[in-house]
Amino acid sequence: MIPETLKWIGGVEGYLELIDQRLLPGEFKKLACRDTEQLWDAIKTLAVRGAPAIGVAAGYGVVLCLQQVDGDMARGLRAIAKGCDYLGSSRPTAVNLFWALDRVKRKAEDFAAANAKASLEQLQAAVLAEAEAICREDKAMCQAIGTHGERFIKEGNGVLTHCNAGALATAGQGTALSAMYEAKKNGKSFSVYADETRPLLQGSRLTAWELQQAGIEVTVICDSMVAVLMRQGKINLVITGADRIAANGDAANKIGTYGVSLLAKAHGIPFYVAAPSSTFDLDIASGDEIPIEQRRADEICSWGTRQTVPTDAGVYNPAFDVTPAENITAIITERGVIERPDTENVRRHLGK
Amino acid sequence: MIPETLKWIGGVEGYLELIDQRLLPGEFKKLACRDTEQLWDAIKTLAVRGAPAIGVAAGYGVVLCLQQVDGDMARGLRAIAKGCDYLGSSRPTAVNLFWALDRVKRKAEDFAAANAKASLEQLQAAVLAEAEAICREDKAMCQAIGTHGERFIKEGNGVLTHCNAGALATAGQGTALSAMYEAKKNGKSFSVYADETRPLLQGSRLTAWELQQAGIEVTVICDSMVAVLMRQGKINLVITGADRIAANGDAANKIGTYGVSLLAKAHGIPFYVAAPSSTFDLDIASGDEIPIEQRRADEICSWGTRQTVPTDAGVYNPAFDVTPAENITAIITERGVIERPDTENVRRHLGK
C-alpha cells in the first residue's frame, strides 16, 4: 500500500498525524502533532520533509494555532499571525511552507472581513476547510502527474530514480514515484533502481521503503553504480522530481541529478522530470540563474559516530544541481507532458 | 610528508610496521606485525590494503614464517610452505598476495637447491633480501609512474581522483597520487578533489588523509557531485588507478570510475589511468571479459549502527566497473605513457 504521509484526524479540535520519517526505514511510527510546537519540531527535524508535504502540514498548522484561543475572531486572527511567524521559522528556506501559511492566513483574514459577526468556531471551520483544500489539491496534483507519466513505463522496464520524489514528499502519491504507482495500478510489471542519494540517503531510506510498501520491486544502489547499470542495459528510463524549473526547462533537483542525466544521455536512455507546474519559476530565464545552496560539511564527514573525513580537509556539499533542458526528454506536470522542453514549449504548456 | 604505509624494522628477526588504515582518518597509529597471525589479521581486516601494499606485506610475511623455526633449511622450507598457505587464506582474491608469496617462496627453494649446505640463518637472509627487493621495486615503480604522470598536472589545475590509488595502497608513493606528489615536488600548485567513493569511502578516509599529510590541498565530495564540479570548470583532469587492464586498454577499477570517465568525456576533460605495467592482463582481449565481483549488501545497508535500507529490499553492490579505452586519454605506467590506448598501442608499450 502507498503510505499516507500525513493525515488530519478529527475536526477543528483534531490533530495532524505524520509518518515519522526520521525513523525510516528501520522503524515505522506515526507522530501526532497536537500543537504548533510539536509541528515546528517535526518540520525542523525532518520528521516531515518534501516541499508539498511541508506545505500541507503547514496549512493544518494554522488550524492548530486556533485551538488554544478563547474569545472572538480578532483574538483568533492575532493567534494565527503569531503562529504563522513561529511555524515559518522552522525551515526558513522552504518556499512551500510560507506559501501554505500565507494562503490559509489570508483565507482567515478574508473570512473575518466578509463575516464580521462570525464566531471563532466559524473561523476555525473556514481555516480547516482551506487546509483541507490544500491537501486535496496536492493529492489531485500527484494523481494527475502519475496518470500523465505512467505511459513512459513499459512492461518489463528498469526504472531509475534519484532522491525521493514520492508519497513521503507529498500528501498524495508523489510526483516521480506517482508515475510508478499508476503503472503498477495498470498492471505493468517493472523494477525500480533507487540511488541511495548521498549525503542524506533519501533514496535508500525513503524511496526504497515506500516502493516496497506499495509492492514494487526495488533495488538500492550507490550513486556511483548508475553508469555500470546503464551500460548493462538494466535501466530503460530515468524519472526524477525537481525543486525548481526555469522558464527554459532547466531543472534544479537534488545533487547528483545532473550527472545521472548526462549518463542517461551517453547511453541513449530517456530522462523524465515529474513535478507540479508550481515548480516553474518563470522569473528565472535559465538554470544558470538558480542559486545553489551549500549545506554543512558535517553531513559528509561522519558515518554514524565514526569520522570519515580528515579534520580540516575541505568539503564541498552543494544541495542541488541543475539539469539543462537539453538533457530532459520530457517534463511531466499535473497538466500533461512537455516534450523537448524549451522556453517556447514551457510557455505553451503553462498557457502563458 | 607522504605517509610510509609499511616498513620492515630490523634484520631477519625484525618485524613489519604498518599504518593501521582501519583507524584513519580519525586516528593515526602504527601496527607492529611480529608473527604471521598478526599479519594475517592485518590483511584480513584491511589494516593494510591496496594490491601493491598487500604484495609487499606478504613478501615480508615469509620472513616472519622463519622466525619460529629451529633447525636446518629443510625445516625452514616446510615452515615457509605452511606459512604461505596460511597467509594466502587471509584474502583469497588478492592476486598480488599470491604473486609475492610465490616469488619469495620460490627464491627460498632456489636458494636451498643451489646452496645445500647453507644454514637456516643464510636462508633467512636470502628471504629477507627478496622481500626487500619486492618493496624496493614497488617504490621505484611508484616513483616512475609519478615522474611520467606529473606532466599532465598544470599550475593551478583542479585534479579529480576516485578511490585510493595512493601511498596507502603501495609501499611507495602510490600510482595516481604519485603524479600529484611529483607535481608538488616540482613546485606546481594545484588542488585535488577526492570522491568519497561509496560504499567503503576510501576516497574520503584515505586519499584525503594522505594528500593532507603531504601538504596538498584537498576537498572531499560525494560521488554524485562530480558532474556539477566539472560543469563549473573546477576540474581540469581526472587521474585514477586501475585494478586490471585488458589488452585493448579497457580498465577495471573501483565502482564509479566508469561513470566519472563518461562525465569527463561529456565536459571535454582528459581522463588518465595510472597503474603498474603488471596490471595489464594480455590474456583478456577487452573489458567485456573482466568478471565483476559482487560484494556484500550490508556494505550499503547501514550507516554506523543505523539501518539505511529497508529489510529485504534488493541491493546491487558491484566492486568494480570497466572504463572502456575510448574514454581514457592516456594510461601511465612505470615505463612511460600510452596515449590513446588500444590493442596496438598497449602491445607496443609493453614491448610484446
Short mmCIF file of N, CA and C in Angstrom, two decimals, chain B residues 257-345:
data_model
loop_
_atom_site.label_atom_id
_atom_site.label_comp_id
_atom_site.label_asym_id
_atom_site.label_seq_id
_atom_site.Cartn_x
_atom_site.Cartn_y
_atom_site.Cartn_z
N THR B 257 34.21 4.52 -11.35
CA THR B 257 35.22 5.08 -12.25
C THR B 257 34.66 5.26 -13.66
N TYR B 258 33.93 4.27 -14.13
CA TYR B 258 33.36 4.34 -15.49
C TYR B 258 32.46 5.57 -15.64
N GLY B 259 31.60 5.80 -14.64
CA GLY B 259 30.74 6.98 -14.68
C GLY B 259 31.54 8.27 -14.72
N VAL B 260 32.59 8.34 -13.91
CA VAL B 260 33.44 9.53 -13.91
C VAL B 260 34.05 9.74 -15.29
N SER B 261 34.46 8.64 -15.94
CA SER B 261 35.07 8.77 -17.28
C SER B 261 34.07 9.33 -18.29
N LEU B 262 32.81 8.92 -18.17
CA LEU B 262 31.78 9.45 -19.08
C LEU B 262 31.50 10.92 -18.82
N LEU B 263 31.48 11.30 -17.54
CA LEU B 263 31.24 12.71 -17.20
C LEU B 263 32.40 13.57 -17.69
N ALA B 264 33.63 13.03 -17.57
CA ALA B 264 34.80 13.77 -18.06
C ALA B 264 34.67 13.99 -19.57
N LYS B 265 34.29 12.91 -20.26
CA LYS B 265 34.13 12.99 -21.72
C LYS B 265 33.09 14.05 -22.10
N ALA B 266 31.97 14.04 -21.38
CA ALA B 266 30.89 14.99 -21.69
C ALA B 266 31.34 16.43 -21.50
N HIS B 267 32.31 16.65 -20.61
CA HIS B 267 32.78 18.01 -20.33
C HIS B 267 34.12 18.31 -21.00
N GLY B 268 34.61 17.38 -21.85
CA GLY B 268 35.88 17.61 -22.55
C GLY B 268 37.09 17.65 -21.63
N ILE B 269 37.05 16.84 -20.56
CA ILE B 269 38.13 16.83 -19.57
C ILE B 269 38.96 15.56 -19.76
N PRO B 270 40.30 15.65 -19.83
CA PRO B 270 41.11 14.44 -20.01
C PRO B 270 41.03 13.50 -18.81
N PHE B 271 41.10 12.21 -19.11
CA PHE B 271 40.93 11.18 -18.09
C PHE B 271 42.13 10.23 -18.17
N TYR B 272 42.95 10.19 -17.12
CA TYR B 272 44.16 9.37 -17.10
C TYR B 272 44.03 8.21 -16.13
N VAL B 273 44.64 7.09 -16.50
CA VAL B 273 44.73 5.94 -15.62
C VAL B 273 46.21 5.71 -15.31
N ALA B 274 46.56 5.60 -14.04
CA ALA B 274 47.94 5.37 -13.64
C ALA B 274 48.03 4.02 -12.94
N ALA B 275 48.86 3.12 -13.46
CA ALA B 275 48.95 1.77 -12.88
C ALA B 275 50.23 1.11 -13.35
N PRO B 276 50.78 0.21 -12.53
CA PRO B 276 51.99 -0.50 -12.96
C PRO B 276 51.70 -1.37 -14.19
N SER B 277 52.72 -1.63 -14.99
CA SER B 277 52.51 -2.43 -16.19
C SER B 277 52.05 -3.85 -15.84
N SER B 278 52.32 -4.28 -14.61
CA SER B 278 51.85 -5.61 -14.19
C SER B 278 50.33 -5.68 -14.10
N THR B 279 49.66 -4.54 -14.16
CA THR B 279 48.20 -4.51 -14.10
C THR B 279 47.57 -5.02 -15.40
N PHE B 280 48.35 -4.97 -16.50
CA PHE B 280 47.81 -5.47 -17.77
C PHE B 280 47.67 -6.98 -17.73
N ASP B 281 46.55 -7.45 -18.21
CA ASP B 281 46.32 -8.88 -18.35
C ASP B 281 46.06 -9.13 -19.84
N LEU B 282 47.12 -9.49 -20.55
CA LEU B 282 47.02 -9.59 -22.01
C LEU B 282 46.22 -10.81 -22.46
N ASP B 283 45.91 -11.69 -21.51
CA ASP B 283 45.05 -12.83 -21.84
C ASP B 283 43.60 -12.38 -22.01
N ILE B 284 43.32 -11.18 -21.57
CA ILE B 284 41.96 -10.65 -21.67
C ILE B 284 41.93 -9.64 -22.80
N ALA B 285 41.14 -9.94 -23.83
CA ALA B 285 41.15 -9.09 -25.03
C ALA B 285 40.51 -7.73 -24.77
N SER B 286 39.38 -7.74 -24.05
CA SER B 286 38.68 -6.48 -23.78
C SER B 286 38.01 -6.55 -22.42
N GLY B 287 37.54 -5.39 -21.97
CA GLY B 287 36.93 -5.29 -20.65
C GLY B 287 35.68 -6.14 -20.49
N ASP B 288 35.03 -6.48 -21.61
CA ASP B 288 33.83 -7.31 -21.52
C ASP B 288 34.12 -8.64 -20.84
N GLU B 289 35.38 -9.08 -20.91
CA GLU B 289 35.73 -10.39 -20.35
C GLU B 289 36.14 -10.31 -18.88
N ILE B 290 36.23 -9.08 -18.34
CA ILE B 290 36.63 -8.96 -16.94
C ILE B 290 35.41 -9.24 -16.05
N PRO B 291 35.48 -10.26 -15.21
CA PRO B 291 34.32 -10.54 -14.35
C PRO B 291 34.20 -9.46 -13.26
N ILE B 292 32.96 -9.06 -12.98
CA ILE B 292 32.73 -8.02 -11.97
C ILE B 292 32.29 -8.69 -10.68
N GLU B 293 33.15 -8.58 -9.67
CA GLU B 293 32.88 -9.17 -8.36
C GLU B 293 31.71 -8.44 -7.68
N GLN B 294 30.78 -9.19 -7.12
CA GLN B 294 29.70 -8.60 -6.32
C GLN B 294 30.09 -8.67 -4.85
N ARG B 295 29.88 -7.59 -4.15
CA ARG B 295 30.21 -7.57 -2.73
C ARG B 295 28.94 -7.65 -1.87
N ARG B 296 29.13 -7.77 -0.58
CA ARG B 296 28.01 -7.99 0.33
C ARG B 296 27.10 -6.76 0.42
N ALA B 297 25.79 -7.03 0.47
CA ALA B 297 24.80 -5.96 0.54
C ALA B 297 24.98 -5.11 1.80
N ASP B 298 25.47 -5.71 2.87
CA ASP B 298 25.50 -4.96 4.14
C ASP B 298 26.47 -3.78 4.11
N GLU B 299 27.33 -3.72 3.11
CA GLU B 299 28.20 -2.54 2.99
C GLU B 299 27.37 -1.28 2.70
N ILE B 300 26.18 -1.48 2.15
CA ILE B 300 25.34 -0.35 1.76
C ILE B 300 24.19 -0.14 2.74
N CYS B 301 23.85 -1.19 3.50
CA CYS B 301 22.58 -1.20 4.24
C CYS B 301 22.58 -0.53 5.61
N SER B 302 23.74 -0.07 6.08
CA SER B 302 23.71 0.59 7.38
C SER B 302 24.67 1.76 7.40
N TRP B 303 24.43 2.63 8.35
CA TRP B 303 25.20 3.87 8.50
C TRP B 303 25.57 3.91 9.96
N GLY B 304 26.80 3.50 10.26
CA GLY B 304 27.12 3.29 11.67
C GLY B 304 26.21 2.18 12.17
N THR B 305 25.49 2.44 13.23
CA THR B 305 24.61 1.42 13.78
C THR B 305 23.20 1.53 13.21
N ARG B 306 23.00 2.47 12.29
CA ARG B 306 21.65 2.75 11.83
C ARG B 306 21.34 2.07 10.50
N GLN B 307 20.17 1.43 10.43
CA GLN B 307 19.74 0.79 9.19
C GLN B 307 19.36 1.85 8.17
N THR B 308 19.85 1.73 6.93
CA THR B 308 19.56 2.75 5.92
C THR B 308 18.85 2.19 4.69
N VAL B 309 18.67 0.90 4.64
CA VAL B 309 17.95 0.27 3.52
C VAL B 309 16.89 -0.63 4.16
N PRO B 310 15.65 -0.59 3.64
CA PRO B 310 14.62 -1.43 4.25
C PRO B 310 15.01 -2.91 4.20
N THR B 311 14.66 -3.61 5.25
CA THR B 311 14.90 -5.04 5.30
C THR B 311 14.27 -5.70 4.07
N ASP B 312 15.02 -6.58 3.45
CA ASP B 312 14.53 -7.35 2.28
C ASP B 312 14.45 -6.55 0.98
N ALA B 313 14.83 -5.27 0.98
CA ALA B 313 14.92 -4.57 -0.31
C ALA B 313 16.13 -5.15 -1.05
N GLY B 314 16.08 -5.12 -2.38
CA GLY B 314 17.22 -5.56 -3.16
C GLY B 314 18.37 -4.60 -3.02
N VAL B 315 19.59 -5.11 -3.11
CA VAL B 315 20.79 -4.25 -3.11
C VAL B 315 21.74 -4.79 -4.17
N TYR B 316 22.29 -3.91 -4.98
CA TYR B 316 23.26 -4.30 -6.00
C TYR B 316 24.56 -3.62 -5.62
N ASN B 317 25.64 -4.40 -5.46
CA ASN B 317 26.89 -3.84 -4.95
C ASN B 317 28.10 -4.39 -5.69
N PRO B 318 28.27 -3.98 -6.94
CA PRO B 318 29.45 -4.43 -7.69
C PRO B 318 30.71 -3.73 -7.17
N ALA B 319 31.82 -4.47 -7.08
CA ALA B 319 33.06 -3.89 -6.55
C ALA B 319 33.75 -3.00 -7.57
N PHE B 320 33.61 -3.34 -8.84
CA PHE B 320 34.35 -2.65 -9.89
C PHE B 320 33.44 -2.28 -11.04
N ASP B 321 33.92 -1.42 -11.92
CA ASP B 321 33.33 -1.30 -13.23
C ASP B 321 34.47 -1.16 -14.23
N VAL B 322 34.14 -1.19 -15.50
CA VAL B 322 35.17 -1.18 -16.53
C VAL B 322 35.05 0.11 -17.35
N THR B 323 36.13 0.85 -17.42
CA THR B 323 36.16 2.05 -18.25
C THR B 323 36.73 1.68 -19.61
N PRO B 324 35.94 1.86 -20.68
CA PRO B 324 36.45 1.48 -22.00
C PRO B 324 37.62 2.38 -22.41
N ALA B 325 38.56 1.79 -23.14
CA ALA B 325 39.76 2.52 -23.54
C ALA B 325 39.43 3.83 -24.25
N GLU B 326 38.33 3.84 -24.98
CA GLU B 326 37.98 5.07 -25.73
C GLU B 326 37.72 6.26 -24.80
N ASN B 327 37.42 5.99 -23.52
CA ASN B 327 37.22 7.10 -22.57
C ASN B 327 38.53 7.52 -21.90
N ILE B 328 39.63 6.81 -22.17
CA ILE B 328 40.88 7.05 -21.46
C ILE B 328 41.84 7.83 -22.35
N THR B 329 42.23 9.00 -21.89
CA THR B 329 43.14 9.85 -22.67
C THR B 329 44.51 9.19 -22.76
N ALA B 330 45.01 8.68 -21.65
CA ALA B 330 46.30 8.00 -21.63
C ALA B 330 46.39 7.11 -20.41
N ILE B 331 47.17 6.03 -20.54
CA ILE B 331 47.49 5.18 -19.40
C ILE B 331 48.96 5.43 -19.05
N ILE B 332 49.21 5.68 -17.77
CA ILE B 332 50.57 5.98 -17.31
C ILE B 332 51.10 4.76 -16.55
N THR B 333 52.21 4.20 -16.99
CA THR B 333 52.83 3.10 -16.25
C THR B 333 54.24 3.52 -15.86
N GLU B 334 54.96 2.63 -15.18
CA GLU B 334 56.34 2.96 -14.79
C GLU B 334 57.25 3.04 -16.02
N ARG B 335 56.76 2.53 -17.16
CA ARG B 335 57.58 2.55 -18.38
C ARG B 335 57.37 3.82 -19.20
N GLY B 336 56.30 4.53 -18.92
CA GLY B 336 56.01 5.74 -19.69
C GLY B 336 54.52 5.91 -19.88
N VAL B 337 54.12 6.47 -21.00
CA VAL B 337 52.73 6.86 -21.21
C VAL B 337 52.19 6.21 -22.48
N ILE B 338 51.01 5.60 -22.37
CA ILE B 338 50.32 5.07 -23.56
C ILE B 338 49.23 6.06 -23.94
N GLU B 339 49.49 6.87 -24.95
CA GLU B 339 48.46 7.80 -25.41
C GLU B 339 47.44 7.03 -26.24
N ARG B 340 46.21 7.48 -26.23
CA ARG B 340 45.14 6.83 -27.00
C ARG B 340 45.25 5.31 -26.92
N PRO B 341 45.06 4.75 -25.72
CA PRO B 341 45.28 3.31 -25.58
C PRO B 341 44.36 2.46 -26.46
N ASP B 342 44.94 1.50 -27.15
CA ASP B 342 44.20 0.47 -27.88
C ASP B 342 45.13 -0.74 -27.95
N THR B 343 44.68 -1.81 -28.57
CA THR B 343 45.45 -3.06 -28.55
C THR B 343 46.86 -2.85 -29.09
N GLU B 344 46.95 -2.10 -30.19
CA GLU B 344 48.23 -1.85 -30.84
C GLU B 344 49.17 -1.03 -29.92
N ASN B 345 48.65 0.07 -29.37
CA ASN B 345 49.47 0.94 -28.53
C ASN B 345 49.88 0.27 -27.22
#
